[in-house]
Coordinates of C-alpha atoms and ligand atoms in Angstrom, one line a residue:
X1 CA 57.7 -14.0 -17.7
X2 CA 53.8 -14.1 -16.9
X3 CA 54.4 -10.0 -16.6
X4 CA 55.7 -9.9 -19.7
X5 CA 53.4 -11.7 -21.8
X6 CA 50.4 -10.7 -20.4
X7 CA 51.7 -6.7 -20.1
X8 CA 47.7 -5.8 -20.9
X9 CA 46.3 -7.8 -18.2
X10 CA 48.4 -6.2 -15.8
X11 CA 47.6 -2.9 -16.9
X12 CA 44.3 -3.5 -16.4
X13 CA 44.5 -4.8 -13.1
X14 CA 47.0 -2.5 -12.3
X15 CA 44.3 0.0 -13.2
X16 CA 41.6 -1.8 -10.9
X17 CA 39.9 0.0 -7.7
X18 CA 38.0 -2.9 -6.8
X19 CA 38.7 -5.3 -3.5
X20 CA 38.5 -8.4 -5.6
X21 CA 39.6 -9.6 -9.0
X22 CA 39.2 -13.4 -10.8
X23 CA 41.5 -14.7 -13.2
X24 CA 40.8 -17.1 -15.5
X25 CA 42.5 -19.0 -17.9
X26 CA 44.0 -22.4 -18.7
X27 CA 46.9 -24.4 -16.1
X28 CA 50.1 -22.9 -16.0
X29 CA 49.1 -19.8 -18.4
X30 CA 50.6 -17.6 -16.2
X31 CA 47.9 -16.9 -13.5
X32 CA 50.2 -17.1 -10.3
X33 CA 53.3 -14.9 -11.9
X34 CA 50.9 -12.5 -13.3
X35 CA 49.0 -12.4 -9.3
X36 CA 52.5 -11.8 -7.5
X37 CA 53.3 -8.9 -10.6
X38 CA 50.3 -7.6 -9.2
X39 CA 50.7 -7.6 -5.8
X40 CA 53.8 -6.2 -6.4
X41 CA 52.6 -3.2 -8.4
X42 CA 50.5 -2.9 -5.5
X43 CA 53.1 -3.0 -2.9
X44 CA 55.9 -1.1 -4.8
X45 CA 56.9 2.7 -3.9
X46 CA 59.5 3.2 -6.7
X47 CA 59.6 4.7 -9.8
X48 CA 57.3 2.5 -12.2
X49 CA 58.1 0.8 -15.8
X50 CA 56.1 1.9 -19.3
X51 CA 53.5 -0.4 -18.6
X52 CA 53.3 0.3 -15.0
X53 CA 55.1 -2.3 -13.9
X54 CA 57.1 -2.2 -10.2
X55 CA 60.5 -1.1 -9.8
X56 CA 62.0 -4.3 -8.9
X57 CA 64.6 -2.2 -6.6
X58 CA 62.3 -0.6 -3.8
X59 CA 62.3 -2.4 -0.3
X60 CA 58.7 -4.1 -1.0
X61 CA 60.0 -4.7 -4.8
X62 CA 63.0 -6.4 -2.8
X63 CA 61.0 -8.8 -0.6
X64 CA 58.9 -9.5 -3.4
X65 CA 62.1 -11.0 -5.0
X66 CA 63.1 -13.2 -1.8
X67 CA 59.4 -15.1 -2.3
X68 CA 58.7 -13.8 1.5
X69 CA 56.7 -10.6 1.1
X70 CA 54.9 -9.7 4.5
X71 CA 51.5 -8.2 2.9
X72 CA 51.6 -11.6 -0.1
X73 CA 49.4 -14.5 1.0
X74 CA 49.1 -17.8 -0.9
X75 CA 46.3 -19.6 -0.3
X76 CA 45.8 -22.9 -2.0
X77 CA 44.5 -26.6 -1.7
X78 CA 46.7 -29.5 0.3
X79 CA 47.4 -32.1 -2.3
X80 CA 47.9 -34.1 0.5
X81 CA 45.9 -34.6 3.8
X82 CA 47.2 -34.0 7.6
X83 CA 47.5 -37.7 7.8
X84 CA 50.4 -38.3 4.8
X85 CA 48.0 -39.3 2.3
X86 CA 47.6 -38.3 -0.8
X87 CA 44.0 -36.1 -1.1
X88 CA 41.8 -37.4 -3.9
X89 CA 39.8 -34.4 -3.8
X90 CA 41.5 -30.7 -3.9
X91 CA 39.8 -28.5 -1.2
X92 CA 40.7 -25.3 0.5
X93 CA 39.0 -26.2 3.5
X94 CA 37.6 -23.2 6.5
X95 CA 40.9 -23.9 8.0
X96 CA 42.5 -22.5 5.8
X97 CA 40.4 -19.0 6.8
X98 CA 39.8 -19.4 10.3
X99 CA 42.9 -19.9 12.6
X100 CA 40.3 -21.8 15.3
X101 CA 38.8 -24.2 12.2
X102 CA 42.3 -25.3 11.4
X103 CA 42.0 -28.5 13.8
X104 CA 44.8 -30.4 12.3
X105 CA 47.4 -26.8 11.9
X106 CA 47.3 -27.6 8.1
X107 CA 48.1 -23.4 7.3
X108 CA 50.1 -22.0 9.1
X109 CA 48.9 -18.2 7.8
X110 CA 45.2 -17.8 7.8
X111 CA 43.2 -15.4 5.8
X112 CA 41.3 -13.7 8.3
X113 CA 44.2 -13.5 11.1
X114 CA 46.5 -12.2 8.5
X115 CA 43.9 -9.5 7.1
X116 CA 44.0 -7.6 11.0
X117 CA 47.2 -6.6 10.6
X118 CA 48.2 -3.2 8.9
X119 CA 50.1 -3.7 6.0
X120 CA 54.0 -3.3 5.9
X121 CA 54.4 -1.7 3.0
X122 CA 50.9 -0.5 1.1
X123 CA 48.6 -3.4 0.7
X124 CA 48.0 -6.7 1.9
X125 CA 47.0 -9.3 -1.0
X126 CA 45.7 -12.9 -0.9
X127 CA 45.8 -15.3 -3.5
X128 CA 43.8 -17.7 -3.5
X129 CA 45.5 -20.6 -5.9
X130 CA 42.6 -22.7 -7.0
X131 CA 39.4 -20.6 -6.2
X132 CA 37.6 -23.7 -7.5
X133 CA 38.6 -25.6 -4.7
X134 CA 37.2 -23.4 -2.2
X135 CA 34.4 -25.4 0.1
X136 CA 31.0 -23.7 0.6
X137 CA 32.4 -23.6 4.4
X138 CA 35.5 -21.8 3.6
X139 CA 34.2 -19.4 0.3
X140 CA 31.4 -18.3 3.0
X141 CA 33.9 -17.4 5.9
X142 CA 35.5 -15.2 2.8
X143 CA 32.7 -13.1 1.8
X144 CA 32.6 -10.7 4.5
X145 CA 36.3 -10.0 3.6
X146 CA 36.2 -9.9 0.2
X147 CA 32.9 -7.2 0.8
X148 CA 34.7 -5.0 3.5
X149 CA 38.5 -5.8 3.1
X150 CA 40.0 -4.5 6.2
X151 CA 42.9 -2.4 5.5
X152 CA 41.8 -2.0 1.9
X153 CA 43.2 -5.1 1.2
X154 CA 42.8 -6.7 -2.0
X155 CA 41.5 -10.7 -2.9
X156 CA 42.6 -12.1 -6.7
X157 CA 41.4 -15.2 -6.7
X158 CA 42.9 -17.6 -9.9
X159 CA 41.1 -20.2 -11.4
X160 CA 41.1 -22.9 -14.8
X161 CA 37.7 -22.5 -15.2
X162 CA 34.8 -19.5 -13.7
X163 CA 32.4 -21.9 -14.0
X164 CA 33.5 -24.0 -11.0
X165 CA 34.3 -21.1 -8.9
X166 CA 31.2 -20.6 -6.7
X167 CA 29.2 -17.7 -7.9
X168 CA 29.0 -16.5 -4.0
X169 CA 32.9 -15.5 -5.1
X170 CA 32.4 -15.0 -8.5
X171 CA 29.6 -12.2 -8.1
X172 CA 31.9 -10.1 -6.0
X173 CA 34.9 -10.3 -8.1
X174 CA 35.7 -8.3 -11.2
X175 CA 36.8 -10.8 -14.0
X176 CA 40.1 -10.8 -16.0
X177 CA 40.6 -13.6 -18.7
X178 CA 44.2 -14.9 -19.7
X179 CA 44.5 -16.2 -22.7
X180 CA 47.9 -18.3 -24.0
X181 CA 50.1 -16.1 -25.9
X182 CA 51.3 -16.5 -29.5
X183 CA 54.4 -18.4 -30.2
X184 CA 56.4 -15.9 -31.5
X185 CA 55.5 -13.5 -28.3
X186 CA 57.0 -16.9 -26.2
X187 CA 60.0 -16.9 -28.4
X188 CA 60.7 -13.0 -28.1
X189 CA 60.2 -13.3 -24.3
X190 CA 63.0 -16.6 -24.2
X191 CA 65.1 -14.6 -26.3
X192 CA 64.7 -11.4 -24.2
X193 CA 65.8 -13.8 -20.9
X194 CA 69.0 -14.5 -22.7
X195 CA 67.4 -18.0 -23.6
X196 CA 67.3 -20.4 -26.3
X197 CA 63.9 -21.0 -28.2
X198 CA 64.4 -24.2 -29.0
X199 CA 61.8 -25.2 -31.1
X200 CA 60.3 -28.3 -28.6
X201 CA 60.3 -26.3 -25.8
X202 CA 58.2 -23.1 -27.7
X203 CA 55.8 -26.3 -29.0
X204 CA 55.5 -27.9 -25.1
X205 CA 54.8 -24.5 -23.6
X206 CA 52.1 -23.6 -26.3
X207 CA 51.7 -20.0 -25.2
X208 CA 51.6 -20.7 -21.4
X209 CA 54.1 -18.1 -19.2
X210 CA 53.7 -20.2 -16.4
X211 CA 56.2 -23.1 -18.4
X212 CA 58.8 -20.6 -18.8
X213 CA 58.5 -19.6 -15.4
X214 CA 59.6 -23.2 -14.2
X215 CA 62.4 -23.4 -17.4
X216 CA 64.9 -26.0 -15.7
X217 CA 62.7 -28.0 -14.2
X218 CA 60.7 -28.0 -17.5
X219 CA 64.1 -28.7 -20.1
X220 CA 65.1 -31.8 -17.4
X221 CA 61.5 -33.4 -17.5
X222 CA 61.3 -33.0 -21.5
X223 CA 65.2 -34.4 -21.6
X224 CA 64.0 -37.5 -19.3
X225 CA 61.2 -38.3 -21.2
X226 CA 63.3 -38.1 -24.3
X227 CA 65.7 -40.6 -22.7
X228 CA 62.9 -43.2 -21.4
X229 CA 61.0 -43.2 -24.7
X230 CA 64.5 -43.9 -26.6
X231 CA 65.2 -46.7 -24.2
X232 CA 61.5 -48.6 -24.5
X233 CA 62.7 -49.2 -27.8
X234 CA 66.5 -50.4 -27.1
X235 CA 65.3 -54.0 -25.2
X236 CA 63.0 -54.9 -22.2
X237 CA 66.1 -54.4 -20.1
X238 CA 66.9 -51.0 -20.8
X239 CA 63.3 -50.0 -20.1
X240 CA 63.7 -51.7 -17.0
X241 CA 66.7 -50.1 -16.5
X242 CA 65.2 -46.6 -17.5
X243 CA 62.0 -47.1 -15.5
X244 CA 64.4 -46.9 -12.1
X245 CA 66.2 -43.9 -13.4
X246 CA 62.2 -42.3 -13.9
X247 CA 61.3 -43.1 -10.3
X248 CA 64.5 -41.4 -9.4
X249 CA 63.9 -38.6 -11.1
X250 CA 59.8 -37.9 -11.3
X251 CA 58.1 -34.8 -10.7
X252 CA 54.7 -35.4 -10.5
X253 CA 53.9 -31.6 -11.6
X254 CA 56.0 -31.8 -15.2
X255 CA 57.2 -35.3 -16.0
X256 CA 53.5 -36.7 -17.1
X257 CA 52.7 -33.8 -18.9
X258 CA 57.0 -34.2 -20.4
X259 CA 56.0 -38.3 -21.1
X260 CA 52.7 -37.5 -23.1
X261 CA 54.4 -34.8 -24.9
X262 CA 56.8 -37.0 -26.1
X263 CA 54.7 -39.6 -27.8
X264 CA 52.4 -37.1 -29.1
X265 CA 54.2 -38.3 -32.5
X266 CA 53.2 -42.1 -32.0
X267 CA 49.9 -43.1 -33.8
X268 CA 46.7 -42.2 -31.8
X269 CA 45.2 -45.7 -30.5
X270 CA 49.4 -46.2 -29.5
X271 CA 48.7 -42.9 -27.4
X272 CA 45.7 -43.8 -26.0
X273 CA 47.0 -47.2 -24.3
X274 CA 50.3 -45.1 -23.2
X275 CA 47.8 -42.5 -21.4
X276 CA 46.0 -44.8 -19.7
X277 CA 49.4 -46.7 -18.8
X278 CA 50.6 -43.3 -17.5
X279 CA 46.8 -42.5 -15.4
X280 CA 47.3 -46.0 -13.9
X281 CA 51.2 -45.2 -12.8
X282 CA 49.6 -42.3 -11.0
X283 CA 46.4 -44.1 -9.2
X284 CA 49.4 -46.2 -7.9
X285 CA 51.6 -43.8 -6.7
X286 CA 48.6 -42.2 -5.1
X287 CA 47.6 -45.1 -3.5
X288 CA 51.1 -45.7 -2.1
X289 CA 51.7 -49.4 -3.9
X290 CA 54.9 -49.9 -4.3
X291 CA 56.9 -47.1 -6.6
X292 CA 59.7 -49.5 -8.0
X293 CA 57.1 -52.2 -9.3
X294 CA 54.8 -49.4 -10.6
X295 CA 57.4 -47.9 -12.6
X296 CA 58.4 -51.2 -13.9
X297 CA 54.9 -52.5 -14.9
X298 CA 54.3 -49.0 -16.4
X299 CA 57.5 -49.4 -18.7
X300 CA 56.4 -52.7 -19.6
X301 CA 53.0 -51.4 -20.4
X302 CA 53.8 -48.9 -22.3
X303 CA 56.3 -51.3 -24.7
X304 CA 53.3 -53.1 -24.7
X305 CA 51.1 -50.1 -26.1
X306 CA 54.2 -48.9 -28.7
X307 CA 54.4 -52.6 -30.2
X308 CA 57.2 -53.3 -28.6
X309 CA 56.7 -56.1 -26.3
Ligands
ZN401 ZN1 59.3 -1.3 -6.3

């Protein structure tokens, strides 16, 4: 879908002769999908779309599709640390470059290791997920690689925000911006899928590819919130009730943003006490108290914030 709506950006980069490209724009815009359609395009020996685009049939085209292409690297921060624990701070650490800096085998590919070997099918690629998070340590270990790629391999680094990305990275890279798409574009595209626009869905995604990408998993979370919010106003013990089926059910990457979205309606200091309800469900879970009674305290908090306690 991220090919799709952002057809320009990948001609452009399609286009590109550098060793290193940044893209920037907001979470879940389309960054990553757009990345792999690029390492793709430069992987693919087929005959190409209009826009350039790969085959989609060829033998790289074909790995590509499996999520297991030899010359693709992902590089990105641990959420959670070697020892279980969830990380408070995101951090691509030098291990994650360096084979003999990764003490704890945290990545089991490293940047450097994988860059001497030849390419299988045209060019090796690394993504780097979160070029914000890269440590001094680790974005330092890179630049030598990103200057003199061996194998004339090529480094798009994604990021939220250039700003944060350290300008040791930034300097060397060639800069793309991804900007949300329209709402009509996001309906043609659903439409084009042989999927429905329904009109919460087209407002939740609000231009970003990178929601249609994950449609499912995005339709259950919106669908779950749905159900919860309906049940805080039933009785204290069908939120109670509802809270378990949450816990059950919680996917820490769509359901908060799935929850907010569905009292987006509800009047704004209402929303503000729900929010921070919902930020303190998450300090918990991070700090490992105990999931049931969080859930349950949240549900009561959040009857408590929609005058219904
Ligand atoms: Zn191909």
């Amino acid at each position: 879908m991220a090919a799709v709506l952002h057809a320009s950006v990948l001609e452009q980069a399609g286009a590109f002769r550098g060793n290193a490209l940044l893209l920037s724009g907001p979470a879940r815009v389309g960054k990553l999908g757009l990345a792999l359609a690029i390492a793709a395009g430069q992987n693919c020996s087929g005959t190409r779309g209009i826009g350039g685009e790969a085959c989609g049939a060829c033998p790289s085209c074909l790995a590509m599709a499996t999520g297991a292409h030899p010359d693709v690297l992902q590089v990105e921060p641990r959420a959670t640390t070697a020892t279980g624990k969830a990380a408070r701070r995101k951090l691509i650490p030098i291990g994650a470059i360096l084979d003999a800096r990764d003490k704890t085998h945290e990545y089991e590919t490293h940047v450097y290791e994988f860059l001497e070997v030849r390419p299988t099918h045209r060019r090796r690629v690394v993504i780097v997920n979160g070029a914000e998070h890269l440590g001094p340590e680790a974005a330092n270990a890179l630049l030598k690689l990103v200057e003199e790629p061996p194998h004339g391999a090529l480094f798009l680094f994604l990021a939220e925000d250039v700003r944060a990305v350290l300008p040791t990275i930034s300097s060397r890279s060639a800069r793309l911006g991804v900007a949300p798409a329209s709402d009509r574009a996001l309906e043609a595209a659903l439409s084009r899928a042989g999927e429905e626009a329904d009109p919460e869905l087209v407002e939740f995604a609000a231009g970003r590819a990178g929601v249609l990408d994950a449609l499912e998993t995005v339709r259950a979370a919106l669908q779950d919130a749905r159900e919860f919010d309906t049940a805080l106003d039933v009785g204290l013990l069908s939120a109670l009730e509802a809270a378990e089926a949450l816990e059950k059910r919680l996917d820490p990457a769509w359901h908060p943003e799935a929850l907010r979205f569905t009292w987006r309606t509800r009047p704004p200091h209402r929303r503000a006490r729900a929010d921070t309800a919902l930020d303190e469900l998450q300090g918990a879970l991070e700090a490992y108290a105990s999931p049931s009674l969080s859930f349950q305290v949240f549900a009561l908090a959040l009857r408590d914030a929609f005058g219904e306690a």
